[in-house]
Amino acid sequence: MNTINRETLIKQIKDQAKLDVRKRRDRRFLETMGFLVAKGFLKTNMRVPFLPSQKLRIKDAVWAGLNVEPRILEVLPAAVLRLEKHFDLDPIEHRELAQVVEQLRKRDEKGEDFCGVPFEKLRVWAELPLRDKRVKAVTEKKVIKTFRLDPLAIERLRKIAKEKGVCETQALESLILGAKLSIII
Amino acid sequence: MSEAGRLLQEIFNELSLKIAALAHERRREGLLPIAKAKMQLLGQMSLLANDKVSMILSLTQTGDMDALLSMDEAVKSELKVILRRQGLVYDEDSYLIWIPPQAKFEKLFEGDYLLVESIDPESALVSKAVKAPEKNKLLIRQAIASDEFPTLVDRILENGGRLEDFL
């Protein structure tokens, strides 16, 4: 590389770096980072507001990821999955993201990349314990199921729960998880 | 000390205690003694843990820890448990990270059973600039603009990187 070209490029890089300072002050970046850092998805040395209750627009978070900090895009699907009330995910408008979130929810082995981030990388953040202990990993989130059971089975479940000193849900879980697979099949 | 530095100290202290307990158990059972564990920090965490660099560059990290490990499997398992409790995960692909020529490792922590080193900041930046320029565009721009890494540009170019990638 000749010297003039190199010096020109370095000057252009420095000019871009000045514009980057402005991007890091953008509301979209600060709100997205403030939320993701508060919840424990990201760590940073930057001074960002602590915003654990922030509601985020997907559009803003994606902008921040594409234009300032690509690591936002790496954790965004997991954040949307685990904290859906904080996001305005629309399955039509945000089709790609919604698809990945669904694959994470179902704990698929393989899935779609998101903004160039491989699915295997996205999946890690769905299962990691976070700073905010109230935020459950996808492997810990309870799922509602409705069953019609024989009255005798209900009575038995109630007695087992009482004997063990736990609620019926816990009694049922321990019976299922403790049972041998061949018996269930 | 930076927050990342404090977190790492906490991790290293806890790991040292675990290794000491393992070593004690092995001695008691007449088993082979446990070798001193070694960890070489790479990547974003190595930059965050450096107080001087942390003052110059805007750094963000997901929960992965990139490090080369030279340790007993039992110690590695303990490390992963400790990391998980801190919301971190050991990146098993760390061995794939390219370490540029002239990289140095600086001691970060040393105890009886554990030695931790960290790659020098400029080499961490060269690695990011050459192997993952798109992901680290703003970081490398900031590093070049800071004038605090005197041979950064030369090393990027010597190792096949392109300055055009940072425009």
Coordinates of C-alpha atoms in Angstrom, one line a residue:
Chain A
M1 CA 0.0 0.0 0.0
N2 CA 1.5 3.3 -1.0
T3 CA 2.0 6.0 1.7
I4 CA -0.5 8.5 0.3
N5 CA -3.2 6.0 0.0
R6 CA -2.6 4.7 3.5
E7 CA -2.6 8.2 5.0
T8 CA -5.8 9.0 3.1
L9 CA -7.5 5.9 4.4
I10 CA -6.3 6.6 8.0
K11 CA -7.7 10.1 7.8
Q12 CA -11.0 8.8 6.5
I13 CA -11.1 6.2 9.3
K14 CA -10.6 9.0 11.8
D15 CA -13.3 11.1 10.3
Q16 CA -15.7 8.1 10.5
A17 CA -14.6 7.5 14.2
K18 CA -15.9 11.1 14.9
L19 CA -19.3 10.1 13.4
D20 CA -19.3 6.9 15.5
V21 CA -19.2 9.1 18.7
R22 CA -22.6 10.5 17.6
K23 CA -24.0 7.1 16.9
R24 CA -23.1 6.0 20.5
R25 CA -25.1 8.9 21.8
D26 CA -28.2 8.0 19.7
R27 CA -31.3 7.3 21.8
R28 CA -31.9 4.0 20.0
F29 CA -28.4 2.7 20.9
L30 CA -28.6 4.0 24.5
E31 CA -32.0 2.5 25.2
T32 CA -31.2 -0.8 23.7
M33 CA -27.9 -1.1 25.5
G34 CA -29.4 0.2 28.7
F35 CA -31.9 -2.6 28.7
L36 CA -29.7 -5.4 27.5
V37 CA -27.0 -4.5 30.0
A38 CA -29.5 -4.1 32.9
K39 CA -30.8 -7.6 32.2
G40 CA -27.3 -9.1 31.9
F41 CA -27.3 -10.0 28.2
L42 CA -24.4 -7.7 27.6
K43 CA -21.5 -6.2 29.5
T44 CA -20.0 -2.8 28.7
N45 CA -17.5 -0.2 29.9
M46 CA -19.6 2.5 28.4
R47 CA -21.8 4.8 30.5
V48 CA -25.3 3.7 29.5
P49 CA -28.5 4.3 31.4
F50 CA -29.7 1.4 33.6
L51 CA -33.1 0.6 32.0
P52 CA -34.4 -2.8 33.2
S53 CA -38.0 -1.7 32.5
Q54 CA -37.5 -0.3 29.1
K55 CA -39.9 -1.2 26.3
L56 CA -38.0 -1.5 23.1
R57 CA -38.9 -1.3 19.4
I58 CA -37.4 -4.1 17.4
K59 CA -36.7 -1.5 14.7
D60 CA -34.6 0.5 17.1
A61 CA -32.7 -2.5 18.5
V62 CA -31.9 -3.8 15.0
W63 CA -30.7 -0.3 14.0
A64 CA -28.4 -0.2 17.1
G65 CA -27.1 -3.6 16.2
L66 CA -26.4 -2.9 12.5
N67 CA -25.0 0.6 13.0
V68 CA -23.2 0.6 16.3
E69 CA -22.8 -2.7 18.2
P70 CA -23.2 -6.0 16.3
R71 CA -23.3 -8.0 19.6
I72 CA -26.8 -6.6 20.2
L73 CA -27.9 -8.7 17.2
E74 CA -26.3 -11.8 18.8
V75 CA -28.4 -11.5 22.0
L76 CA -31.6 -9.9 20.6
P77 CA -33.5 -13.1 19.7
A78 CA -32.8 -14.6 23.2
A79 CA -33.8 -11.3 24.8
V80 CA -37.1 -11.2 22.8
L81 CA -37.8 -14.8 23.7
R82 CA -37.1 -14.4 27.4
L83 CA -38.6 -10.9 27.8
E84 CA -41.2 -10.7 25.1
K85 CA -43.3 -8.1 27.0
H86 CA -40.5 -5.6 26.5
F87 CA -40.6 -5.8 22.7
D88 CA -43.0 -5.0 20.0
L89 CA -42.3 -8.2 18.0
D90 CA -44.7 -8.5 15.0
P91 CA -44.6 -11.9 13.2
I92 CA -45.2 -10.2 9.8
E93 CA -43.1 -7.1 10.1
H94 CA -40.3 -8.9 11.9
R95 CA -40.6 -12.2 10.1
E96 CA -37.0 -13.3 10.3
L97 CA -36.6 -12.5 13.9
A98 CA -40.0 -14.0 14.9
Q99 CA -38.9 -17.3 13.1
V100 CA -35.7 -17.5 15.0
V101 CA -37.4 -16.7 18.3
E102 CA -39.9 -19.5 17.7
Q103 CA -37.0 -21.9 16.9
L104 CA -35.3 -20.9 20.1
R105 CA -38.6 -21.4 22.0
K106 CA -39.0 -24.9 20.7
R107 CA -35.3 -25.6 21.4
D108 CA -34.7 -26.7 17.9
E109 CA -31.2 -28.2 17.3
K110 CA -30.8 -26.3 14.0
G111 CA -32.3 -23.0 13.0
E112 CA -32.0 -19.8 10.9
D113 CA -29.2 -17.3 11.3
F114 CA -30.1 -13.8 12.3
C115 CA -28.4 -10.9 10.6
G116 CA -25.4 -13.1 9.9
V117 CA -25.2 -14.5 13.4
P118 CA -25.3 -18.4 13.3
F119 CA -28.1 -20.1 15.2
E120 CA -25.7 -22.0 17.4
K121 CA -24.5 -18.7 18.7
L122 CA -28.0 -17.3 19.3
R123 CA -29.0 -20.4 21.2
V124 CA -26.4 -19.9 23.9
W125 CA -28.1 -16.8 25.2
A126 CA -31.5 -18.4 25.5
E127 CA -30.2 -20.8 28.1
L128 CA -27.7 -18.8 30.1
P129 CA -28.6 -17.6 33.7
L130 CA -28.7 -13.8 33.7
R131 CA -28.0 -11.1 36.2
D132 CA -31.8 -10.5 36.6
K133 CA -32.6 -13.8 38.3
R134 CA -36.3 -13.4 37.5
V135 CA -35.5 -13.9 33.9
K136 CA -35.8 -17.6 33.2
A137 CA -33.7 -19.5 30.7
V138 CA -35.8 -21.2 28.0
T139 CA -35.0 -24.5 29.7
E140 CA -36.5 -23.3 32.9
K141 CA -39.7 -21.7 31.7
K142 CA -42.9 -23.5 32.8
V143 CA -45.4 -24.4 30.1
I144 CA -49.2 -24.6 30.7
K145 CA -50.8 -28.0 29.9
T146 CA -54.4 -29.0 30.5
F147 CA -55.2 -32.7 31.1
R148 CA -58.5 -34.5 32.0
L149 CA -57.6 -37.0 34.6
D150 CA -59.5 -39.9 36.3
P151 CA -60.9 -38.7 39.6
L152 CA -59.0 -41.5 41.3
A153 CA -55.7 -40.2 39.8
I154 CA -56.6 -36.7 41.1
E155 CA -57.2 -38.0 44.6
R156 CA -53.9 -39.9 44.5
L157 CA -52.0 -36.9 43.3
R158 CA -53.5 -34.8 46.1
K159 CA -52.4 -37.4 48.7
I160 CA -48.9 -37.7 47.3
A161 CA -48.5 -33.9 47.4
K162 CA -49.7 -33.8 51.0
E163 CA -47.4 -36.6 52.0
K164 CA -44.4 -34.9 50.4
G165 CA -45.4 -31.5 51.6
V166 CA -45.4 -30.0 48.1
C167 CA -48.0 -28.6 45.7
E168 CA -49.7 -30.9 43.2
T169 CA -47.7 -29.5 40.3
Q170 CA -44.4 -30.3 42.1
A171 CA -45.7 -33.8 43.0
L172 CA -46.6 -34.5 39.4
E173 CA -43.3 -33.2 38.1
S174 CA -41.3 -35.4 40.4
L175 CA -43.4 -38.5 39.5
I176 CA -42.8 -37.9 35.8
L177 CA -39.1 -36.9 36.0
G178 CA -38.4 -39.7 38.3
A179 CA -40.1 -42.4 36.3
K180 CA -38.2 -44.8 34.1
L181 CA -38.7 -44.1 30.4
S182 CA -39.7 -47.7 29.5
I183 CA -42.6 -47.4 32.0
I184 CA -43.9 -44.3 30.4
I185 CA -43.8 -45.7 26.9
Chain B
M1 CA -10.0 -1.5 38.7
S2 CA -12.7 -1.9 36.0
E3 CA -15.9 -3.8 36.7
A4 CA -14.7 -6.5 34.3
G5 CA -11.4 -6.6 36.2
R6 CA -13.2 -7.1 39.5
L7 CA -15.4 -9.8 38.1
L8 CA -12.4 -11.7 36.7
Q9 CA -10.5 -11.4 40.1
E10 CA -13.6 -12.9 41.7
I11 CA -13.6 -15.7 39.2
F12 CA -9.9 -16.4 39.6
N13 CA -10.1 -16.4 43.4
E14 CA -12.9 -18.8 43.4
L15 CA -11.3 -21.1 40.9
S16 CA -8.1 -21.0 42.9
L17 CA -9.9 -22.2 46.0
K18 CA -11.6 -25.0 44.0
I19 CA -8.3 -26.1 42.7
A20 CA -6.8 -26.1 46.1
A21 CA -9.6 -28.3 47.4
L22 CA -9.1 -30.7 44.4
A23 CA -5.4 -30.8 45.1
H24 CA -6.0 -31.6 48.8
E25 CA -8.4 -34.3 47.9
R26 CA -6.0 -35.9 45.5
R27 CA -3.2 -35.8 48.0
R28 CA -5.4 -37.4 50.6
E29 CA -6.3 -40.2 48.2
G30 CA -2.7 -40.7 47.1
L31 CA -3.5 -39.8 43.5
L32 CA -1.3 -37.8 41.1
P33 CA -1.0 -34.2 42.1
I34 CA -2.9 -31.6 40.2
A35 CA -0.8 -29.6 37.7
K36 CA -0.8 -25.8 37.9
A37 CA -3.7 -24.6 35.7
K38 CA -3.0 -21.9 33.1
M39 CA -5.5 -19.7 31.3
Q40 CA -4.6 -17.2 28.6
L41 CA -7.4 -14.6 28.1
L42 CA -8.1 -13.6 24.5
G43 CA -10.7 -11.4 22.8
Q44 CA -13.1 -8.8 24.2
M45 CA -12.7 -9.8 27.8
S46 CA -8.9 -9.2 27.7
L47 CA -9.6 -5.7 26.5
L48 CA -12.3 -5.0 29.1
A49 CA -10.0 -6.3 31.9
N50 CA -7.2 -3.8 30.9
D51 CA -7.8 -0.6 32.8
K52 CA -5.8 1.6 30.4
V53 CA -7.5 0.2 27.3
S54 CA -10.9 0.4 29.0
M55 CA -10.4 4.2 29.3
I56 CA -9.7 4.6 25.6
L57 CA -12.1 2.2 23.8
S58 CA -15.8 1.7 24.0
L59 CA -16.2 -2.0 24.7
T60 CA -19.2 -4.3 24.8
Q61 CA -19.2 -8.0 25.4
T62 CA -21.7 -10.9 25.3
G63 CA -21.3 -13.5 27.9
D64 CA -18.6 -15.6 26.3
M65 CA -15.1 -15.9 27.7
D66 CA -12.4 -16.6 25.1
A67 CA -9.4 -18.2 26.6
L68 CA -6.8 -20.9 25.9
L69 CA -6.9 -23.4 28.7
S70 CA -4.2 -25.7 29.9
M71 CA -5.7 -27.5 32.9
D72 CA -7.0 -30.7 34.3
E73 CA -10.5 -31.6 33.0
A74 CA -11.9 -31.4 36.6
V75 CA -10.5 -27.9 36.9
K76 CA -12.1 -26.9 33.5
S77 CA -15.5 -28.3 34.8
E78 CA -15.2 -26.1 37.9
L79 CA -14.3 -23.1 35.8
K80 CA -17.4 -23.6 33.7
V81 CA -19.6 -23.8 36.8
I82 CA -18.1 -20.6 38.2
L83 CA -18.5 -18.8 34.9
R84 CA -22.1 -19.9 34.5
R85 CA -23.0 -18.5 37.9
Q86 CA -21.6 -15.1 36.8
G87 CA -23.7 -15.2 33.6
L88 CA -20.7 -16.2 31.5
V89 CA -19.9 -19.2 29.3
Y90 CA -16.6 -20.6 28.2
D91 CA -16.3 -20.5 24.4
E92 CA -15.1 -24.0 23.3
D93 CA -14.1 -22.5 20.0
S94 CA -11.4 -20.3 21.7
Y95 CA -8.7 -22.5 20.2
L96 CA -9.7 -21.3 16.8
I97 CA -8.9 -17.6 17.6
W98 CA -6.0 -16.5 15.6
I99 CA -3.1 -15.1 17.6
P100 CA -1.0 -12.7 15.5
P101 CA 2.8 -12.8 15.4
Q102 CA 4.5 -10.7 18.0
A103 CA 1.6 -11.2 20.5
K104 CA 2.7 -11.1 24.1
F105 CA 0.9 -12.4 27.2
E106 CA 0.9 -10.3 30.3
K107 CA 0.4 -11.8 33.7
L108 CA -3.0 -11.0 35.2
F109 CA -3.3 -13.3 38.2
E110 CA -1.0 -15.9 39.8
G111 CA -1.7 -18.1 42.8
D112 CA -0.2 -21.4 43.9
Y113 CA -2.5 -23.4 41.5
L114 CA -3.5 -21.0 38.8
L115 CA -1.8 -18.7 36.4
V116 CA -3.8 -16.3 34.2
E117 CA -2.3 -14.3 31.4
S118 CA -3.9 -11.8 29.0
I119 CA -3.0 -11.1 25.4
D120 CA -1.6 -7.7 24.9
P121 CA -4.3 -5.2 23.8
E122 CA -2.8 -4.3 20.4
S123 CA -2.6 -8.0 19.4
A124 CA -6.2 -8.6 20.5
L125 CA -7.2 -5.7 18.2
V126 CA -5.0 -7.0 15.3
S127 CA -6.7 -10.3 15.6
K128 CA -10.2 -8.7 15.5
A129 CA -9.3 -6.4 12.6
V130 CA -7.9 -9.2 10.4
K131 CA -10.3 -12.0 11.2
A132 CA -13.6 -10.2 12.0
P133 CA -13.4 -6.7 10.6
E134 CA -17.2 -6.3 10.0
K135 CA -18.1 -7.2 13.6
N136 CA -15.4 -4.9 15.0
K137 CA -15.5 -2.0 12.6
L138 CA -16.3 0.7 15.1
L139 CA -13.9 -0.7 17.7
I140 CA -11.0 -0.7 15.2
R141 CA -11.9 2.7 13.9
Q142 CA -11.8 4.0 17.5
A143 CA -8.5 2.3 18.2
I144 CA -6.8 3.7 15.1
A145 CA -8.3 7.2 15.7
S146 CA -7.0 7.1 19.3
D147 CA -3.3 7.0 18.2
E148 CA -2.7 4.9 21.3
F149 CA -1.7 1.7 19.4
P150 CA 1.4 2.8 17.5
T151 CA 1.9 -0.3 15.3
L152 CA -1.7 -1.3 15.0
V153 CA -2.2 -0.2 11.3
D154 CA 1.2 -1.7 10.2
R155 CA 0.3 -5.1 11.9
I156 CA -3.2 -5.1 10.4
L157 CA -1.7 -4.6 6.9
E158 CA 1.2 -7.0 7.4
N159 CA -1.2 -9.8 8.3
G160 CA -3.5 -9.4 5.4
G161 CA -6.0 -7.0 6.8
R162 CA -7.4 -4.0 4.8
L163 CA -7.9 -0.5 6.0
E164 CA -10.8 -0.2 3.5
D165 CA -12.8 -2.6 5.7
F166 CA -13.1 0.1 8.4
L167 CA -14.7 2.8 6.2

